[in-house]
CSV table of C-alpha atoms and ligand atoms in Angstrom, one decimal:
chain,number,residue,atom,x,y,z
A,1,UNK,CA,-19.8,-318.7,0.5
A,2,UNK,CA,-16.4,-317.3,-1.2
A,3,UNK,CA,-14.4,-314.3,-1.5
A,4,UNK,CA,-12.1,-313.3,-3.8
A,5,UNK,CA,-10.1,-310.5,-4.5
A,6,UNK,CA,-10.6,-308.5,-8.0
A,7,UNK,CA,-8.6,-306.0,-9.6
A,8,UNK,CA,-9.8,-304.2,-12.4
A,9,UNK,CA,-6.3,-303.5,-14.0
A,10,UNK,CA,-4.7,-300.1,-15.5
A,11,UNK,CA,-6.0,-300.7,-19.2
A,12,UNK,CA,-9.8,-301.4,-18.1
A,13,UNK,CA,-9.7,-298.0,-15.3
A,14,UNK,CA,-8.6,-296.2,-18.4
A,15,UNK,CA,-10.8,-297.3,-20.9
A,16,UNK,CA,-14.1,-296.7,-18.9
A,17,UNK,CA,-14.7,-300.3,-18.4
A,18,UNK,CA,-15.1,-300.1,-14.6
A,19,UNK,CA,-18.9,-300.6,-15.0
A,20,UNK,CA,-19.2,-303.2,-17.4
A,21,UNK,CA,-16.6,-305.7,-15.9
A,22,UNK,CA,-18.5,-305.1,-12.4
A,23,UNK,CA,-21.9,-305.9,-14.4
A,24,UNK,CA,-20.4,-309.0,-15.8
A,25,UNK,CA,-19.6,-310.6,-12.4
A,26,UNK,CA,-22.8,-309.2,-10.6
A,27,UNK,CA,-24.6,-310.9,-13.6
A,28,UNK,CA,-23.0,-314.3,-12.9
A,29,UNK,CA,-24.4,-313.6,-9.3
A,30,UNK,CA,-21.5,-312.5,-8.0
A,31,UNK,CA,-21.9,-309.7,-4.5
A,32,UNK,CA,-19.6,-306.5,-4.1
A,33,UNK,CA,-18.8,-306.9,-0.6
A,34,UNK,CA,-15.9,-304.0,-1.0
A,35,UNK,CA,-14.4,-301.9,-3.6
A,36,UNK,CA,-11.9,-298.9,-4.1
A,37,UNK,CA,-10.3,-297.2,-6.6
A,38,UNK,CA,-6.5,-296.9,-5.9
A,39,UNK,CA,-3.3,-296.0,-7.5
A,40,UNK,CA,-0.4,-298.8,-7.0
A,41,UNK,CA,3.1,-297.4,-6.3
A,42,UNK,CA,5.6,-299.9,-8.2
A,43,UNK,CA,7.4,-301.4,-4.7
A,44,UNK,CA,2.9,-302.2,-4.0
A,45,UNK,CA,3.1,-303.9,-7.2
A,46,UNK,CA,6.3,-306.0,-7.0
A,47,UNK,CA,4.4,-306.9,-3.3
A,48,UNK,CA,1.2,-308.0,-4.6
A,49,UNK,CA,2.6,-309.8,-7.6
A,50,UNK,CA,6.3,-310.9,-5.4
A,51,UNK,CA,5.0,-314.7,-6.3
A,52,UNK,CA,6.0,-313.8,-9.8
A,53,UNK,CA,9.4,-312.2,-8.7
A,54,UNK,CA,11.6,-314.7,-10.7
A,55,UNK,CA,9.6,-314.5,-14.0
A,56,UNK,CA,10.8,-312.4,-17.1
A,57,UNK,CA,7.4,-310.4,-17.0
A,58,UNK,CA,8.1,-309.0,-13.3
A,59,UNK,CA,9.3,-305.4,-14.3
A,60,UNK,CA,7.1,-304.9,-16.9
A,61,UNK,CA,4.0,-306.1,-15.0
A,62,UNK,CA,4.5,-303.9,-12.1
A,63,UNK,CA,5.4,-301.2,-14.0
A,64,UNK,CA,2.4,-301.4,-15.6
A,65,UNK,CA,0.2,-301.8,-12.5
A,66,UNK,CA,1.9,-298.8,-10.9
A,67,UNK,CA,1.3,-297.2,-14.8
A,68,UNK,CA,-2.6,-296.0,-13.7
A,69,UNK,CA,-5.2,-296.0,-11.1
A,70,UNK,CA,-6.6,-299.4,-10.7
A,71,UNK,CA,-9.9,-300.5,-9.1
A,72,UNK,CA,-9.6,-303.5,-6.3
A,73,UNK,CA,-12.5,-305.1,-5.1
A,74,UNK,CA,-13.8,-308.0,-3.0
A,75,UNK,CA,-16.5,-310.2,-4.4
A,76,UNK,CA,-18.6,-313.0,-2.8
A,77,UNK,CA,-20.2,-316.0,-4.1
A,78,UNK,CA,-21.0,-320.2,-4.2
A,79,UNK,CA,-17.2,-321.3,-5.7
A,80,UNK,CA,-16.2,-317.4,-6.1
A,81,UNK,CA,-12.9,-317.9,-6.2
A,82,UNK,CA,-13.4,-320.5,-9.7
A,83,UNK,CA,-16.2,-318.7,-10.7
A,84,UNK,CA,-14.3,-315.3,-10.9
A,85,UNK,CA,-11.5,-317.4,-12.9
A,86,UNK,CA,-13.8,-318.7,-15.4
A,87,UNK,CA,-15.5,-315.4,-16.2
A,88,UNK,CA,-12.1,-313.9,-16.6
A,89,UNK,CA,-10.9,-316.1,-19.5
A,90,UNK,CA,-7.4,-317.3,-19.9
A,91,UNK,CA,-4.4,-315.3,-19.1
A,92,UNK,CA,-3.6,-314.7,-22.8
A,93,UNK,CA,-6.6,-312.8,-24.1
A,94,UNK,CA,-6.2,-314.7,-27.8
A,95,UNK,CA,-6.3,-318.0,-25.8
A,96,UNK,CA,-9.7,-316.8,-23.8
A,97,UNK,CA,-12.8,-318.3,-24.6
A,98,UNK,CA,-15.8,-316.2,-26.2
A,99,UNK,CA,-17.8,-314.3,-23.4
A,100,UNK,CA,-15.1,-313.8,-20.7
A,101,UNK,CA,-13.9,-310.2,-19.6
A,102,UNK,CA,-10.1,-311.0,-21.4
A,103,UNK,CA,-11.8,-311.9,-24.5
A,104,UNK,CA,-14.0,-309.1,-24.5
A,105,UNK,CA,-11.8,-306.1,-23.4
A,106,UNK,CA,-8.1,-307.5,-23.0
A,107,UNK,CA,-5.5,-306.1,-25.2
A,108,UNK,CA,-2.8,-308.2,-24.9
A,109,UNK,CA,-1.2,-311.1,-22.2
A,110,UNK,CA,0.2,-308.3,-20.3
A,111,UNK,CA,-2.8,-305.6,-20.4
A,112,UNK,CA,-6.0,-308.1,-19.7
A,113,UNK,CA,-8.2,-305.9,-17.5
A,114,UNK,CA,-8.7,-308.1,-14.7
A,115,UNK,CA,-7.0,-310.3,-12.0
A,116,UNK,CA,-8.8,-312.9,-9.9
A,117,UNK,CA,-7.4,-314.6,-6.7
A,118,UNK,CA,-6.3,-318.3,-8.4
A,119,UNK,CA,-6.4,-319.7,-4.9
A,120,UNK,CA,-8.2,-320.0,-1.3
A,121,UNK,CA,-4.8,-319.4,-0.3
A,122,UNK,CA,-4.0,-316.3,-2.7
A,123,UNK,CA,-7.9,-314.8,-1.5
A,124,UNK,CA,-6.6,-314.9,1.8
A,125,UNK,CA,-3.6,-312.9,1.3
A,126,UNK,CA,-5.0,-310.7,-1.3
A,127,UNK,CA,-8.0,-309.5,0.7
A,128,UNK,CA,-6.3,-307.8,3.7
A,129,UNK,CA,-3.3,-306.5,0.9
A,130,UNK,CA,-6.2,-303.7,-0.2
A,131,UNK,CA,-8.9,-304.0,2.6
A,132,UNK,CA,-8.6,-303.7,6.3
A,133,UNK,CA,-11.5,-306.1,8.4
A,134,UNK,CA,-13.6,-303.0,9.4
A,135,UNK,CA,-13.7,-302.6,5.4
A,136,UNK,CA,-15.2,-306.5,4.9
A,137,UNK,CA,-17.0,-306.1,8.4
A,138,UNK,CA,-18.5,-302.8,7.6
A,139,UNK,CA,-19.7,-304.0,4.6
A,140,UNK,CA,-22.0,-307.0,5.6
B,201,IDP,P1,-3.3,-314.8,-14.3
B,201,IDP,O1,-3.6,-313.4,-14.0
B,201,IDP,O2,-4.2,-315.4,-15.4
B,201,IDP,O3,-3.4,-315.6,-13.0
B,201,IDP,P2,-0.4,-315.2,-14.1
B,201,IDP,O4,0.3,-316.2,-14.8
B,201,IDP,O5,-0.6,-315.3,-12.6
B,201,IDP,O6,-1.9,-315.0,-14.9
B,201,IDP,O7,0.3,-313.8,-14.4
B,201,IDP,C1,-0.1,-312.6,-13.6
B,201,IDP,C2,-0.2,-311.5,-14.6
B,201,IDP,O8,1.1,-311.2,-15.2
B,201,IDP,C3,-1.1,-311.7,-15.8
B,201,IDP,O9,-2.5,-311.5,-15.5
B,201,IDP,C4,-0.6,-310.8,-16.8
B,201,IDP,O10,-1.0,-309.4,-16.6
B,201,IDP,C5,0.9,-310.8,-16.6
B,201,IDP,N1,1.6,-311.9,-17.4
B,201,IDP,C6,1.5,-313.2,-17.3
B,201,IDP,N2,2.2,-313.8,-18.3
B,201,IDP,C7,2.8,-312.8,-19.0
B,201,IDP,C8,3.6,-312.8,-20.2
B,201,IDP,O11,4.0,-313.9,-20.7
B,201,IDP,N3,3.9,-311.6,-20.7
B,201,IDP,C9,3.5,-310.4,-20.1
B,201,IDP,N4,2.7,-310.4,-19.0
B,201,IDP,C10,2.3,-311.6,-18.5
B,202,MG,MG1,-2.2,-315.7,-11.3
């Protein structure tokens, strides 16, 4: 078993697609083992995306995950962390193939809808960034 942190992103909170993204990855047999709805101040942002620090979408991206409330989750599966990428579709919505959550709902490179941990070792960071272990424990 897997974890891997989800965000549902500004553009998908605001459009009422909370529910349908979360019945996409519970259809693939994906578990919620946590969730919260949160609003990211920008300085959160620029941490949870500071990987991305010296790229030219930087500002606008955490600007835009500060712009709305967000919904962060945790979810649990065989190969989660691959699985959760797959489902998602390519970062570019046109690029994404038929079926995944960016293809579906995503409006443009920038406003997807969803981000996936692309990593064991991104999961690991990105899990304790929104959820504290009484959170994960609590939730078992
Ligand atoms: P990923 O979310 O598919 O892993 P990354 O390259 O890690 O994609 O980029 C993180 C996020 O930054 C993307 O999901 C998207 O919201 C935003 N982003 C990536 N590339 C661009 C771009 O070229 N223009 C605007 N925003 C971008
Ligand atoms: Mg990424």
């Amino acid at each position: 078993m897997e974890r891997t942190l989800v965000m549902i992103k500004p553009d998908g909170v605001e459009r009422n697609l909370v529910g349908k993204v979360i019945s996409i990855f519970e259809e693939n047999g994906l578990k919620v083992v946590a969730l919260k709805k949160v609003r990211l101040s920008k300085k959160q942002a620029e941490a949870f995306y500071i990987v991305h620090k010296e790229r030219p979408f930087y500002d606008s991206l955490t600007t835009y995950m500060s712009s709305g409330p967000i919904v962060a989750m945790v979810l649990e599966g065989e190969n989660a962390i691959k699985k959760v990428r797959e489902i998602m579709g390519a970062t570019d919505p046109a690029e994404a193939k038929e079926g995944t959550i960016r293809k579906l709902f995503g409006i443009d490179k920038e406003k997807n809808t969803v981000h996936g941990s692309d990593s064991p070792e991104s999961a690991a960071k990105e899990i304790p960034f929104f959820f504290s272990e009484f959170e994960l424990i609590a939730a078992e």
